[in-house]
PDB file of C-alpha atoms in Angstrom:
ATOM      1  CA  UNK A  21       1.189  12.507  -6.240  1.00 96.00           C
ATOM      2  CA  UNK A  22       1.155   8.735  -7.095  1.00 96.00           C
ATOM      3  CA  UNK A  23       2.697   9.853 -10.241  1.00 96.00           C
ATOM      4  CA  UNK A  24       5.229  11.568  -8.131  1.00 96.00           C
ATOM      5  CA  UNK A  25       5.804   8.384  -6.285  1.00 96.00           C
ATOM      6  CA  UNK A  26       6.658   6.534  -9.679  1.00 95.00           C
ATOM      7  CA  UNK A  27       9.221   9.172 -10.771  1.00 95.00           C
ATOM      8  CA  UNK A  28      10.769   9.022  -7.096  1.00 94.00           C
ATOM      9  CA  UNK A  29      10.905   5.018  -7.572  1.00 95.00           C
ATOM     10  CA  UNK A  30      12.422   5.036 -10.768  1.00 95.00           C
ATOM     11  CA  UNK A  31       9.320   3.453 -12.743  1.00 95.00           C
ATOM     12  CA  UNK A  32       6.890   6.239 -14.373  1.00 96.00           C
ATOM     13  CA  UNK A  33       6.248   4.331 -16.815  1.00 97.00           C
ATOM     14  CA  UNK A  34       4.888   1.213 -14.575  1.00 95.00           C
ATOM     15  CA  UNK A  35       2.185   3.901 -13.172  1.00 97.00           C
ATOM     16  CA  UNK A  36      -1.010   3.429 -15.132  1.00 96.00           C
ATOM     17  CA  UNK A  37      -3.291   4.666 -12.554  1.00 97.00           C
ATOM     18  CA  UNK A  38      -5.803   7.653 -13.628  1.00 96.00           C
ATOM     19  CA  UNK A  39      -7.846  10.398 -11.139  1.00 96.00           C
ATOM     20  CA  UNK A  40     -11.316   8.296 -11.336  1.00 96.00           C
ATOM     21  CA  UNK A  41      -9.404   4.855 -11.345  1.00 96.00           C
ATOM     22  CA  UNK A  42      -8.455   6.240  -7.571  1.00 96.00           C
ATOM     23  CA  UNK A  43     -11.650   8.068  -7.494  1.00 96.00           C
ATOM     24  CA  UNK A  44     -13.469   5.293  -8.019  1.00 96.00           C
ATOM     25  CA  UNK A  45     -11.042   2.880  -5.789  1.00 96.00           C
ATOM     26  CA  UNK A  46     -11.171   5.388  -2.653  1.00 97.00           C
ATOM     27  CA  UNK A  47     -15.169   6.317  -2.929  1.00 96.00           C
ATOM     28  CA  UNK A  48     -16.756   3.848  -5.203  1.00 95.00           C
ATOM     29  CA  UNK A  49     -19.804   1.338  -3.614  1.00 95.00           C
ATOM     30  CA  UNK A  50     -17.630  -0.679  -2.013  1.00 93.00           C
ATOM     31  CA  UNK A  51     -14.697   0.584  -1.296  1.00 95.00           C
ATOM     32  CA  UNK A  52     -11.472  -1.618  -0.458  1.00 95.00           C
ATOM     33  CA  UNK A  53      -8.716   0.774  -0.583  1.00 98.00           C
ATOM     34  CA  UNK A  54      -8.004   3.400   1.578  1.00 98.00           C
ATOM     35  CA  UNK A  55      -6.136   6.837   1.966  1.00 98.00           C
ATOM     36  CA  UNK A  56      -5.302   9.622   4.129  1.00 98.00           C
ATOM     37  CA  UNK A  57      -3.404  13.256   2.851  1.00 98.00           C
ATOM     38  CA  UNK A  58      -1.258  15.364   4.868  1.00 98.00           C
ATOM     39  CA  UNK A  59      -1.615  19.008   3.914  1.00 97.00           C
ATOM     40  CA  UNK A  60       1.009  21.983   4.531  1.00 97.00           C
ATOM     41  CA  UNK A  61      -0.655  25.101   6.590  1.00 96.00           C
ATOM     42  CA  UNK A  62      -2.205  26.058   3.130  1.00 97.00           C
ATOM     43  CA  UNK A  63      -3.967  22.952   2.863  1.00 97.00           C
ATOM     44  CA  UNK A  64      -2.037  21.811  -0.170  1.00 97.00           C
ATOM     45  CA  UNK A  65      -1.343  18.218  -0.462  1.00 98.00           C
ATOM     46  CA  UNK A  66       1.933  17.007   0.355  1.00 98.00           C
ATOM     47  CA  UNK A  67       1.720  13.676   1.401  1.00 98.00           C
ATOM     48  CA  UNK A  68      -0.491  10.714   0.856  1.00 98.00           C
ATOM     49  CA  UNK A  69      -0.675   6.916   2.618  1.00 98.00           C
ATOM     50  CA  UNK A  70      -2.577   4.643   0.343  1.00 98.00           C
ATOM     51  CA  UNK A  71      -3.808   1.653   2.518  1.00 98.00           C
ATOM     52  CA  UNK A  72      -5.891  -1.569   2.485  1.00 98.00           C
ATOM     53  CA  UNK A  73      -6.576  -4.412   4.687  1.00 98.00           C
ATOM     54  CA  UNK A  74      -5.113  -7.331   5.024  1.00 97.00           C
ATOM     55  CA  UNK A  75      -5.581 -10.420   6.985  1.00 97.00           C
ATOM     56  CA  UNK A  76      -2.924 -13.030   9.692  1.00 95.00           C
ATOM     57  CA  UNK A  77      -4.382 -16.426   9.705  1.00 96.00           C
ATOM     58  CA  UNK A  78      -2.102 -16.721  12.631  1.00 94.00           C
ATOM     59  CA  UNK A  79      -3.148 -13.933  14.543  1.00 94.00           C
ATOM     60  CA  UNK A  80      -6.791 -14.328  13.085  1.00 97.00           C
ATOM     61  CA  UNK A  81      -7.697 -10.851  12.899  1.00 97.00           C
ATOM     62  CA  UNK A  82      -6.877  -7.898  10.354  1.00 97.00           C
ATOM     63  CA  UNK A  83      -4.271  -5.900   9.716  1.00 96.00           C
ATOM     64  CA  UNK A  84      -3.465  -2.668   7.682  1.00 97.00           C
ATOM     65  CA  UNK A  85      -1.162  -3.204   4.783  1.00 97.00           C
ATOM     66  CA  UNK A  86       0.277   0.085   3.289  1.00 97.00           C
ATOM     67  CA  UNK A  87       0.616   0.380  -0.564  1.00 97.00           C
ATOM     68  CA  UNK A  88       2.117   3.182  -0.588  1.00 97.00           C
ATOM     69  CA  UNK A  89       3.127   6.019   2.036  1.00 97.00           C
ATOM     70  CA  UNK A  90       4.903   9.486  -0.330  1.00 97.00           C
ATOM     71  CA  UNK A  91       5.696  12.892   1.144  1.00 97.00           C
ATOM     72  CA  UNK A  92       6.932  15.376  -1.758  1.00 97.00           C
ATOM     73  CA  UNK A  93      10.443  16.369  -1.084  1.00 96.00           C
ATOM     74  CA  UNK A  94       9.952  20.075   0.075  1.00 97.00           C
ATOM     75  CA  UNK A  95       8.002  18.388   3.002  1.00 97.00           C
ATOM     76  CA  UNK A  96      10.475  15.470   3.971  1.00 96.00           C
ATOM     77  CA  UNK A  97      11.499  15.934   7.635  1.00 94.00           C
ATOM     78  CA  UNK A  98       8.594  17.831   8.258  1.00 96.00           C
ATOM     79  CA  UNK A  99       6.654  14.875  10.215  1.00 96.00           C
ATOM     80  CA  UNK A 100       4.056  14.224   7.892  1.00 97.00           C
ATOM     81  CA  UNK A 101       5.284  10.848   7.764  1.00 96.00           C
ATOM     82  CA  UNK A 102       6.035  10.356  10.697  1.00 96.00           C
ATOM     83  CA  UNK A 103       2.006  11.734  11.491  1.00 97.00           C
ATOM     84  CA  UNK A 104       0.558   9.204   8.188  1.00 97.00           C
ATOM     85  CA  UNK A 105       2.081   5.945  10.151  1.00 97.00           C
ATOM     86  CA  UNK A 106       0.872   7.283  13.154  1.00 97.00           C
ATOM     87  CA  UNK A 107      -2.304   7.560  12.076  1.00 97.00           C
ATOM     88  CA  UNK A 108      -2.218   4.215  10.502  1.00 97.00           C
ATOM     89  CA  UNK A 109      -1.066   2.913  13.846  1.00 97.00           C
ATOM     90  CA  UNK A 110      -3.712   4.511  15.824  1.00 97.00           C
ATOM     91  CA  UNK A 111      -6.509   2.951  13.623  1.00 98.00           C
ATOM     92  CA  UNK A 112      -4.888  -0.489  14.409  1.00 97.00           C
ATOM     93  CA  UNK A 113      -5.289   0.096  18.016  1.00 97.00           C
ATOM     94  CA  UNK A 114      -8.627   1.155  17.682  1.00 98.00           C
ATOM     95  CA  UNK A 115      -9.390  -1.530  15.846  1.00 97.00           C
ATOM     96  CA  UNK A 116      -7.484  -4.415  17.650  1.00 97.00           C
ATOM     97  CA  UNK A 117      -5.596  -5.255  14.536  1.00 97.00           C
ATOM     98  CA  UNK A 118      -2.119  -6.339  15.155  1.00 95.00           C
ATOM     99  CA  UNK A 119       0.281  -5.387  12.479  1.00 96.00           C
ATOM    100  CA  UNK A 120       0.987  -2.460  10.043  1.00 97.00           C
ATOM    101  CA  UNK A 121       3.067  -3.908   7.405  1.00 96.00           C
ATOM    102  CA  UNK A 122       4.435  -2.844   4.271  1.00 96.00           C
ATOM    103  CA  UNK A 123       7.445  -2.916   1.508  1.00 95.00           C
ATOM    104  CA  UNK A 124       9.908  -0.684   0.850  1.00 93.00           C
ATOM    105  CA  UNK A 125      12.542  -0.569  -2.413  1.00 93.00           C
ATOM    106  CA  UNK A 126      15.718  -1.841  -0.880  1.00 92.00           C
ATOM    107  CA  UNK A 127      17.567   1.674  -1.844  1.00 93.00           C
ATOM    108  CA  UNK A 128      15.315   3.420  -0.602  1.00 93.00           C
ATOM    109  CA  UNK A 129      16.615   5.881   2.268  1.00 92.00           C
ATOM    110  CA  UNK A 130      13.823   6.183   4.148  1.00 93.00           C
ATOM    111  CA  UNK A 131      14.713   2.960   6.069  1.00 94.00           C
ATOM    112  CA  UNK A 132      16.469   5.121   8.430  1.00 93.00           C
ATOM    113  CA  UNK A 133      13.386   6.489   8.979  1.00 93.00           C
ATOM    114  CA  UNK A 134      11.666   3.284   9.822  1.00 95.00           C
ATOM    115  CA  UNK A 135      14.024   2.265  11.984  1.00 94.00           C
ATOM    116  CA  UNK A 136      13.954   5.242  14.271  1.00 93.00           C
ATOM    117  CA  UNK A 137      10.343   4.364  14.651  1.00 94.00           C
ATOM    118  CA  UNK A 138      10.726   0.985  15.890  1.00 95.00           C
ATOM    119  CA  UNK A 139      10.223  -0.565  12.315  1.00 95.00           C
ATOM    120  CA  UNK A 140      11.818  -4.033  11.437  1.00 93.00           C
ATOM    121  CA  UNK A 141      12.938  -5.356   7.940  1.00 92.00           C
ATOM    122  CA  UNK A 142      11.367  -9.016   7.357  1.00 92.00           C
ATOM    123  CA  UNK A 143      13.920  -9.974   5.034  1.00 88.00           C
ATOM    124  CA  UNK A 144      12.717 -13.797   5.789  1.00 92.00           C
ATOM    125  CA  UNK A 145      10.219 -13.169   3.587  1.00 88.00           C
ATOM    126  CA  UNK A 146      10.319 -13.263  -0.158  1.00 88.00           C
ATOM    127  CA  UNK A 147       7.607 -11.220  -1.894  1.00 88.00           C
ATOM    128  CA  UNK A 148       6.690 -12.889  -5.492  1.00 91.00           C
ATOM    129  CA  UNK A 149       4.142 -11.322  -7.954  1.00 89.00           C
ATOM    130  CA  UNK A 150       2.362 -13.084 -10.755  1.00 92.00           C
ATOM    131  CA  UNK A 151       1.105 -10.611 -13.245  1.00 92.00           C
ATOM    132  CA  UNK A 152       1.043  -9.995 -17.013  1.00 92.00           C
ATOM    133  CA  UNK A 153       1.017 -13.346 -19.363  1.00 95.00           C
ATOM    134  CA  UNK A 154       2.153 -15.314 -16.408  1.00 93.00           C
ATOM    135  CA  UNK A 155      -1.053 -14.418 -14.414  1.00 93.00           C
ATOM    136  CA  UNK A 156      -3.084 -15.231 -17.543  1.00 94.00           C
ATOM    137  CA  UNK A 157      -1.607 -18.378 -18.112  1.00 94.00           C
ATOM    138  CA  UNK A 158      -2.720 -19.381 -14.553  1.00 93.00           C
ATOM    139  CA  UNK A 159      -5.942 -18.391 -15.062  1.00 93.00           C
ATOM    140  CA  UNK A 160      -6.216 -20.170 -17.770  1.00 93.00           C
ATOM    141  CA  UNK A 161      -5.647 -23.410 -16.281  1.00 94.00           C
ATOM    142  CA  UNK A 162      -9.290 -23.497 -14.536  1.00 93.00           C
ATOM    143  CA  UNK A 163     -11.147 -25.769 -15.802  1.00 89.00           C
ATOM    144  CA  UNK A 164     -14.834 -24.173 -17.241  1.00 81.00           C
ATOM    145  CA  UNK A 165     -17.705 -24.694 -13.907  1.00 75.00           C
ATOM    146  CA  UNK A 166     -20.159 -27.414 -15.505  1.00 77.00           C
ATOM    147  CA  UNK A 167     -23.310 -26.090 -16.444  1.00 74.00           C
ATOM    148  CA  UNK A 168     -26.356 -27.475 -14.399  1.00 74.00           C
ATOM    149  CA  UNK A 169     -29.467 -27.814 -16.636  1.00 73.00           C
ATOM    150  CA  UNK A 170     -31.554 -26.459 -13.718  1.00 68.00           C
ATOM    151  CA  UNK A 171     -29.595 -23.106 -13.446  1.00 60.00           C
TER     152      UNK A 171
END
């Protein structure tokens, strides 16, 4: 279904991402990203949130930030959605984390969606990514740690 998601967002070829890269992400030794699937009354797949956490120095305590959050279109307007975020929501309760954010593609129509859960645009915020020969520029910049003879 991530696959899916790339084809609804208008960038399959972006999506790299292979069954035992997520295997391995999900259920690996130490696993940092998390997921929940909403299933159809056959049990078939047909949604997915994607999930990992992050952290508010100004809060000081986690939060959950979504990656991703896809329901295939035969399911839209089912509430699988709707049940995903409120799942997500209920863990950050539990937990006494304080905010579920996430990004959304600025066409994207699910916004109405958002907003009739109580969701709020933070378009104060500018997201910036450093990846590709950019990121290994950067990198590249760090000077070598010295060597201690007693190591």
């Amino acid at each position: 279904m991530v696959h899916e998601l790339a084809d609804y967002e208008r960038a399959p070829e972006q999506c790299h991402l292979t069954e035992e890269q997520l295997t391995s992400a999900l259920f690996g030794s130490a696993p940092a990203l998390f997921g929940h699937v909403a299933v159809d009354d056959a049990d078939q797949p047909i949604g997915f949130a994607l999930w990992f956490l992050n952290f508010s120095t100004w809060e000081g305590v986690h939060g959950i930030y979504l990656e991703d959050l896809y329901v295939r279109p035969a399911a839209r307007g089912t509430g699988a959605g709707r049940l995903l975020l409120a799942t997500l929501a209920a863990i950050c309760v539990e937990r006494g984390y304080r905010r579920l954010d996430w990004w959304m593609l600025n066409w994207n129509p699910a916004a109405r969606f958002y907003a009739a859960i109580g969701a709020t645009p933070m378009d104060e915020w500018v997201p910036y990514r450093l990846a590709g020969p950019a990121l290994h520029e950067l990198a590249a910049q760090v000077p070598a740690a010295p060597t201690r003879p007693d190591a």
